[in-house]
Amino acid sequence: MANADEIRAAAESVSGHPGPMLSAYLGVSAEDPENQERAYLLRLREAMERLGVPEGVRRRVRERLEGETHPGARTLAVFAGEDGLLEVYRLNLELPEGFRWGEPYTAPLLLALDAYEPYGAAVIDAERLRYFVVSPLSSGEAAHGYREVDLSPQTPGPRGKSDYDPVSRRSEANIHRYYNELGGIIREATFREGVRRLILAGPKERTAELLGNLPEDVRERVVGEEHVDLGAPEGELLERLEAARREAERRRQRRLLEEIRERGVRGLEPTLKALQEENRVHHLAVLWDLEGEVRWSDAEGLAVTDITAEKSPFSGEPTRVRPLLDALLELAASRGARVDLVRDGENARMLREELGGVAGLTRF
């Protein structure tokens, strides 16, 4: 499976490919009830017909995707052109579904890869330590994209209550040494795999002991503890880890929105000005289902909120109508701003009702 850097390089190559081409972001998660009986294939066919994609391109895309019963991903990013180009990237990331025929539209893919912070999960029981890494890319080989890292060789751990008895074969000093050794193993795996956020999982007493013995530069990356039954089936274990990861992401987004509320910009007009004219926004928060349109000037690569402005106020060049979300993603990509797409629950309510649906953290 290609890594994120390889996908990024390939997507940047697609950006320079002569158009027109199909750019499609297709939600294929098996967890989404709207995808029962592979309904996403129907949405894709209807979108290609609506956009007027040439039959040859449509046929190649259909042949590529319809033969796959299980895509093994949350989102498929598809790029196809009349010259035979057909690239399909499988992502464990959720992106807003969208379809374009024209210039290559890679901004959502590139922004998602740039913004993704790799998660790791250290799972400990009385016998061993296991370490999983969550990739933004999907190989279809594991639930939710969790890949287990080989940590061998390992030292057997404390097995039960008797191991905490002072007269047992494993003294308190040995137990402390054991957890210190585990901390070193976890640190090596964390830095080798580029993990920025770490979840500890296992029996409560194990994770608490492990947390207290982690090196400081690893402990500061711990974002959650999950108390799991390690006798559960593998799929159930990974589902619990994924639930813990999603909760950690919800808390991270909440902190971002609170920081924006305290010292950032909010609302479309102020945020757009700070982003595109002043280049002050380094982290943008946008509603997942943000609606609306703006005028777009290809001459400057700038958005115009006056939907009646057929000429750019910046250069006098012609403008065209473009979905607001598309314009914001392209502006963020061109200015190196990170983007959080806020989808559900209290975070979405806060962004919509208190921050105007579009908001950002500023550099100054």
C-alpha positions as a printed NumPy array, in Angstrom:
array([[  0.   ,   0.   ,   0.   ],
       [  1.28 ,   3.46 ,  -0.873],
       [  2.02 ,   5.777,   2.033],
       [  0.597,   9.256,   2.547],
       [  3.631,  10.994,   0.993],
       [  3.338,   8.872,  -2.152],
       [ -0.371,   9.609,  -2.424],
       [  0.307,  13.316,  -1.905],
       [  2.911,  13.32 ,  -4.682],
       [  0.549,  11.43 ,  -7.005],
       [ -2.32 ,  13.818,  -6.254],
       [ -0.089,  16.818,  -6.954],
       [  0.812,  15.182, -10.264],
       [ -2.903,  14.799, -11.05 ],
       [ -3.32 ,  18.526, -10.302],
       [ -1.027,  19.316, -13.206],
       [ -2.7  ,  16.858, -15.566],
       [ -4.507,  18.527, -18.485],
       [ -8.269,  18.516, -18.073],
       [-11.062,  18.01 , -18.292],
       [-11.254,  15.128, -15.854],
       [-13.61 ,  13.553, -13.361],
       [-12.785,  14.317,  -9.725],
       [-15.02 ,  12.322,  -7.395],
       [-15.047,  11.93 ,  -3.62 ],
       [-17.335,   9.008,  -2.919],
       [-18.455,   7.973,   0.566],
       [-18.358,   4.167,   0.687],
       [-18.27 ,   3.398,   4.426],
       [-20.121,   0.191,   5.262],
       [-21.197,   1.867,   8.523],
       [-23.289,   4.427,   6.622],
       [-26.879,   3.191,   6.142],
       [-27.049,   5.183,   2.885],
       [-24.53 ,   2.731,   1.427],
       [-26.637,  -0.397,   1.838],
       [-26.485,  -2.623,  -1.231],
       [-23.637,  -0.444,  -2.539],
       [-25.936,   2.516,  -3.165],
       [-22.836,   4.686,  -3.614],
       [-22.398,   3.164,  -7.092],
       [-25.806,   4.523,  -8.093],
       [-24.896,   7.969,  -6.75 ],
       [-21.685,   7.891,  -8.771],
       [-23.442,   6.82 , -11.994],
       [-26.087,   9.511, -11.594],
       [-23.479,  12.185, -10.876],
       [-21.401,  11.27 , -13.932],
       [-24.495,  11.408, -16.143],
       [-25.568,  14.748, -14.668],
       [-22.114,  16.244, -15.25 ],
       [-21.955,  15.041, -18.833],
       [-18.885,  12.874, -18.314],
       [-18.016,  11.148, -21.625],
       [-19.244,   7.578, -21.91 ],
       [-15.729,   6.17 , -22.275],
       [-14.643,   7.679, -18.97 ],
       [-17.848,   6.584, -17.254],
       [-17.415,   3.025, -18.476],
       [-13.83 ,   2.726, -17.225],
       [-14.76 ,   4.099, -13.799],
       [-17.739,   1.749, -13.515],
       [-15.676,  -1.286, -14.526],
       [-13.029,  -0.4  , -11.968],
       [-15.409,   0.035,  -9.038],
       [-18.358,  -2.232,  -9.704],
       [-16.254,  -5.378,  -9.465],
       [-15.357,  -4.6  ,  -5.844],
       [-17.815,  -5.938,  -3.312],
       [-16.017,  -4.398,  -0.332],
       [-14.037,  -1.192,  -0.997],
       [-12.381,  -1.44 ,   2.429],
       [-12.395,   2.336,   2.949],
       [-14.529,   5.255,   4.09 ],
       [-13.933,   7.443,   1.049],
       [-12.772,   6.77 ,  -2.495],
       [-11.02 ,   9.635,  -4.278],
       [-11.343,   8.977,  -8.024],
       [ -9.649,  10.891, -10.837],
       [-10.321,   9.92 , -14.456],
       [ -9.637,  11.585, -17.801],
       [-10.326,  10.987, -21.471],
       [ -6.671,  10.131, -22.112],
       [ -6.889,   6.931, -20.056],
       [ -5.952,   8.368, -16.654],
       [ -7.694,   6.518, -13.81 ],
       [ -6.482,   6.891, -10.226],
       [ -8.385,   5.573,  -7.195],
       [ -7.232,   6.358,  -3.652],
       [ -8.766,   4.518,  -0.689],
       [ -9.025,   6.624,   2.421],
       [ -9.88 ,   5.889,   6.026],
       [-10.861,   9.551,   6.211],
       [-14.384,  10.863,   5.813],
       [-14.638,  13.652,   3.241],
       [-17.756,  15.451,   1.998],
       [-19.065,  13.637,  -1.06 ],
       [-18.682,  15.613,  -4.271],
       [-18.263,  15.221,  -8.022],
       [-16.646,  17.536, -10.565],
       [-15.999,  17.4  , -14.32 ],
       [-13.43 ,  19.933, -15.485],
       [-10.17 ,  21.036, -13.918],
       [ -8.609,  18.527, -11.483],
       [ -9.998,  19.025,  -7.983],
       [ -7.466,  17.584,  -5.543],
       [ -7.7  ,  20.182,  -2.75 ],
       [ -9.89 ,  18.029,  -0.417],
       [ -7.521,  15.066,  -0.731],
       [ -4.354,  17.082,  -0.187],
       [ -5.83 ,  19.017,   2.733],
       [ -7.04 ,  15.803,   4.387],
       [ -3.592,  14.22 ,   4.132],
       [ -1.846,  17.353,   5.387],
       [ -4.21 ,  17.774,   8.34 ],
       [ -4.216,  14.128,   9.391],
       [ -2.398,  13.456,  12.662],
       [ -1.515,   9.757,  12.954],
       [ -3.058,   7.918,  15.895],
       [ -1.527,   4.988,  17.723],
       [ -2.997,   2.579,  20.262],
       [ -0.93 ,   0.694,  22.84 ],
       [ -2.874,  -2.319,  24.134],
       [ -1.531,  -4.047,  27.237],
       [ -2.599,  -7.136,  29.156],
       [ -0.917,  -9.576,  31.533],
       [  0.894, -11.314,  28.691],
       [  2.074,  -8.779,  26.173],
       [  1.946,  -5.377,  24.581],
       [  0.339,  -4.748,  21.198],
       [  0.702,  -1.542,  19.222],
       [ -1.61 ,  -0.373,  16.43 ],
       [ -1.26 ,   2.556,  14.052],
       [ -4.19 ,   4.129,  12.242],
       [ -3.4  ,   5.158,   8.687],
       [ -5.319,   7.77 ,   6.654],
       [ -5.044,   5.315,   3.763],
       [ -6.85 ,   2.012,   3.53 ],
       [ -5.434,  -1.353,   2.581],
       [ -8.709,  -3.151,   3.214],
       [ -6.816,  -5.607,   5.428],
       [ -7.958,  -4.426,   8.863],
       [-11.003,  -2.807,  10.382],
       [-10.873,   0.996,  10.372],
       [ -7.346,   0.96 ,   8.937],
       [ -5.63 ,  -0.302,  12.104],
       [ -2.257,  -1.848,  11.336],
       [ -0.421,  -3.803,  14.032],
       [  3.255,  -2.968,  14.506],
       [  5.725,  -5.754,  15.246],
       [  7.243,  -5.122,  18.686],
       [  9.112,  -8.397,  19.132],
       [ 10.996,  -9.396,  21.128],
       [  9.091,  -8.561,  24.306],
       [  9.558,  -9.321,  27.963],
       [  6.651, -11.257,  29.606],
       [  4.588,  -8.98 ,  31.805],
       [  3.2  ,  -9.265,  35.339],
       [  0.475, -11.888,  35.146],
       [ -1.791, -11.318,  38.072],
       [ -2.283, -10.321,  41.669],
       [  0.41 , -12.686,  42.947],
       [  2.967, -10.791,  40.917],
       [  2.392,  -7.8  ,  43.179],
       [  3.155,  -9.81 ,  46.33 ],
       [  6.551,  -8.777,  47.786],
       [  7.587, -12.4  ,  48.161],
       [  6.57 , -13.398,  44.618],
       [  9.118, -14.104,  41.929],
       [  8.49 , -10.636,  40.484],
       [  9.139,  -7.925,  43.042],
       [  7.735,  -4.414,  42.933],
       [ 11.085,  -3.253,  41.619],
       [ 10.894,  -5.753,  38.788],
       [  7.361,  -4.665,  37.94 ],
       [  8.477,  -1.048,  37.84 ],
       [ 11.376,  -2.033,  35.626],
       [  8.975,  -3.938,  33.353],
       [  6.739,  -0.914,  32.82 ],
       [  9.771,   1.251,  32.199],
       [ 10.843,  -1.211,  29.502],
       [  7.371,  -1.081,  27.973],
       [  7.565,   2.717,  28.006],
       [ 10.801,   2.539,  26.03 ],
       [  9.277,   0.136,  23.501],
       [  6.211,   2.365,  23.075],
       [  8.377,   5.447,  22.669],
       [ 10.436,   3.82 ,  19.937],
       [  7.319,   2.684,  18.045],
       [  5.573,   6.036,  18.514],
       [  8.412,   8.07 ,  17.054],
       [  9.229,   5.551,  14.331],
       [  5.617,   5.528,  13.113],
       [  5.161,   9.3  ,  13.434],
       [  2.279,   8.924,  15.902],
       [  1.089,  12.262,  17.265],
       [ -1.841,  11.038,  19.382],
       [ -1.777,   7.893,  21.489],
       [ -4.531,   5.819,  23.103],
       [ -3.783,   3.378,  25.938],
       [ -6.066,   0.356,  26.194],
       [ -6.402,  -2.632,  28.496],
       [ -7.418,  -3.329,  32.106],
       [ -7.619,  -0.117,  34.113],
       [ -4.813,  -1.032,  36.514],
       [ -2.489,  -1.853,  33.611],
       [ -3.09 ,   1.373,  31.682],
       [ -2.754,   3.479,  34.844],
       [  0.574,   1.855,  35.707],
       [  1.786,   2.176,  32.142],
       [  0.782,   5.856,  31.897],
       [  2.769,   6.671,  35.021],
       [  5.901,   5.096,  33.576],
       [  5.811,   6.509,  30.052],
       [  8.566,   8.938,  29.043],
       [  7.357,  12.526,  29.254],
       [  7.557,  13.103,  25.491],
       [  5.216,  10.129,  24.989],
       [  2.906,  10.818,  27.937],
       [  2.085,  14.243,  26.51 ],
       [  0.756,  12.525,  23.371],
       [ -1.74 ,  10.345,  25.253],
       [ -5.255,  11.535,  24.439],
       [ -7.324,   8.782,  26.012],
       [ -7.537,   5.53 ,  27.937],
       [ -9.904,   2.756,  26.927],
       [-10.68 ,  -0.06 ,  29.327],
       [-11.218,  -3.083,  27.112],
       [-11.787,  -6.79 ,  27.506],
       [ -8.783,  -8.292,  25.795],
       [-10.572, -11.597,  25.525],
       [-13.015, -10.01 ,  23.071],
       [-12.815, -10.83 ,  19.342],
       [-10.293,  -8.823,  17.34 ],
       [-12.964,  -6.924,  15.441],
       [-14.628,  -5.821,  18.665],
       [-11.285,  -4.661,  20.092],
       [-10.587,  -2.534,  17.028],
       [-14.088,  -1.08 ,  17.141],
       [-13.489,  -0.008,  20.751],
       [-10.189,   1.588,  19.767],
       [-11.896,   3.407,  16.907],
       [-14.617,   4.684,  19.256],
       [-11.894,   6.014,  21.563],
       [-10.141,   7.685,  18.622],
       [-13.352,   9.369,  17.482],
       [-14.018,  10.662,  20.994],
       [-10.477,  12.06 ,  21.166],
       [-11.064,  13.798,  17.821],
       [-14.344,  15.254,  19.107],
       [-12.557,  16.695,  22.138],
       [ -9.753,  18.084,  19.951],
       [-12.25 ,  19.842,  17.681],
       [-14.053,  21.231,  20.716],
       [-10.83 ,  22.762,  22.019],
       [-10.167,  24.249,  18.576],
       [-13.602,  25.891,  18.44 ],
       [-13.248,  27.256,  21.949],
       [ -9.882,  28.766,  21.046],
       [-11.352,  30.312,  17.895],
       [-14.221,  31.753,  19.95 ],
       [-11.713,  33.317,  22.307],
       [ -9.195,  34.81 ,  19.871],
       [-10.034,  33.927,  16.261],
       [-12.236,  35.214,  13.457],
       [-15.791,  34.041,  12.845],
       [-18.385,  34.345,  10.118],
       [-17.888,  34.141,   6.362],
       [-16.9  ,  37.717,   5.501],
       [-14.331,  38.29 ,   8.3  ],
       [-12.876,  34.791,   7.935],
       [-12.629,  35.004,   4.161],
       [-10.882,  38.366,   4.367],
       [ -8.397,  37.096,   6.95 ],
       [ -7.764,  33.958,   4.895],
       [ -7.436,  35.198,   1.34 ],
       [ -6.504,  38.882,   1.605],
       [ -4.486,  39.045,   4.824],
       [ -3.176,  35.449,   4.894],
       [ -3.615,  35.331,   8.678],
       [ -5.637,  32.124,   9.101],
       [ -3.582,  29.035,   9.871],
       [ -6.431,  26.728,  10.985],
       [ -9.878,  26.877,   9.406],
       [-13.05 ,  25.309,  10.826],
       [-15.875,  24.714,   8.344],
       [-19.213,  22.953,   8.607],
       [-19.19 ,  19.621,   6.811],
       [-22.469,  20.422,   5.063],
       [-21.725,  24.092,   4.385],
       [-23.968,  25.341,   1.607],
       [-23.906,  28.409,  -0.586],
       [-22.012,  29.756,  -3.57 ],
       [-19.499,  32.49 ,  -4.27 ],
       [-18.026,  34.037,  -7.371],
       [-14.513,  32.847,  -8.183],
       [-11.831,  34.728, -10.079],
       [ -9.476,  32.315, -11.823],
       [ -7.149,  35.217, -12.638],
       [ -6.277,  35.796,  -8.962],
       [ -7.512,  32.596,  -7.353],
       [ -9.803,  34.634,  -5.098],
       [-13.402,  34.344,  -3.941],
       [-15.982,  37.149,  -4.251],
       [-18.965,  36.933,  -1.915],
       [-21.138,  39.217,  -4.079],
       [-22.85 ,  36.535,  -6.174],
       [-23.92 ,  39.16 ,  -8.742],
       [-20.328,  40.294,  -9.445],
       [-19.578,  38.937, -12.909],
       [-16.203,  40.711, -12.869],
       [-13.562,  40.562, -10.153],
       [-13.311,  43.692,  -7.981],
       [ -9.596,  42.951,  -7.72 ],
       [ -8.69 ,  42.811, -11.419],
       [-11.815,  43.306, -13.485],
       [-11.405,  39.786, -14.922],
       [-14.479,  37.545, -15.401],
       [-15.705,  35.419, -12.501],
       [-17.647,  32.183, -12.327],
       [-20.027,  30.693,  -9.771],
       [-18.447,  28.101,  -7.479],
       [-19.621,  26.163,  -4.389],
       [-18.518,  27.995,  -1.246],
       [-16.979,  24.884,   0.331],
       [-14.862,  24.242,  -2.782],
       [-13.571,  27.803,  -2.748],
       [-12.662,  27.684,   0.938],
       [-10.781,  24.409,   0.557],
       [ -8.784,  25.715,  -2.386],
       [ -7.95 ,  28.943,  -0.587],
       [ -6.83 ,  27.012,   2.487],
       [ -4.652,  24.714,   0.38 ],
       [ -2.995,  27.612,  -1.451],
       [ -2.239,  29.444,   1.807],
       [ -1.065,  26.496,   3.877],
       [ -3.973,  26.588,   6.318],
       [ -5.136,  23.432,   8.026],
       [ -8.857,  22.609,   7.732],
       [-11.2  ,  20.88 ,  10.154],
       [-14.53 ,  19.797,   8.681],
       [-16.981,  19.696,  11.585],
       [-19.778,  17.221,  11.043],
       [-21.949,  16.199,  13.978],
       [-23.231,  16.943,  17.425],
       [-22.457,  19.782,  19.781],
       [-19.345,  20.873,  17.86 ],
       [-21.351,  21.407,  14.689],
       [-24.034,  23.281,  16.641],
       [-21.409,  25.553,  18.195],
       [-19.753,  26.285,  14.839],
       [-23.098,  26.954,  13.149],
       [-24.82 ,  28.993,  15.844],
       [-21.951,  30.762,  17.604],
       [-19.241,  31.045,  14.941],
       [-21.242,  31.539,  11.75 ],
       [-20.441,  28.196,  10.097],
       [-16.95 ,  29.328,   9.022],
       [-14.233,  30.435,  11.45 ],
       [-10.495,  30.384,  11.883],
       [ -7.486,  30.688,  14.153],
       [ -5.208,  33.51 ,  13.11 ],
       [ -1.439,  33.881,  13.209],
       [ -1.692,  37.387,  14.643]])
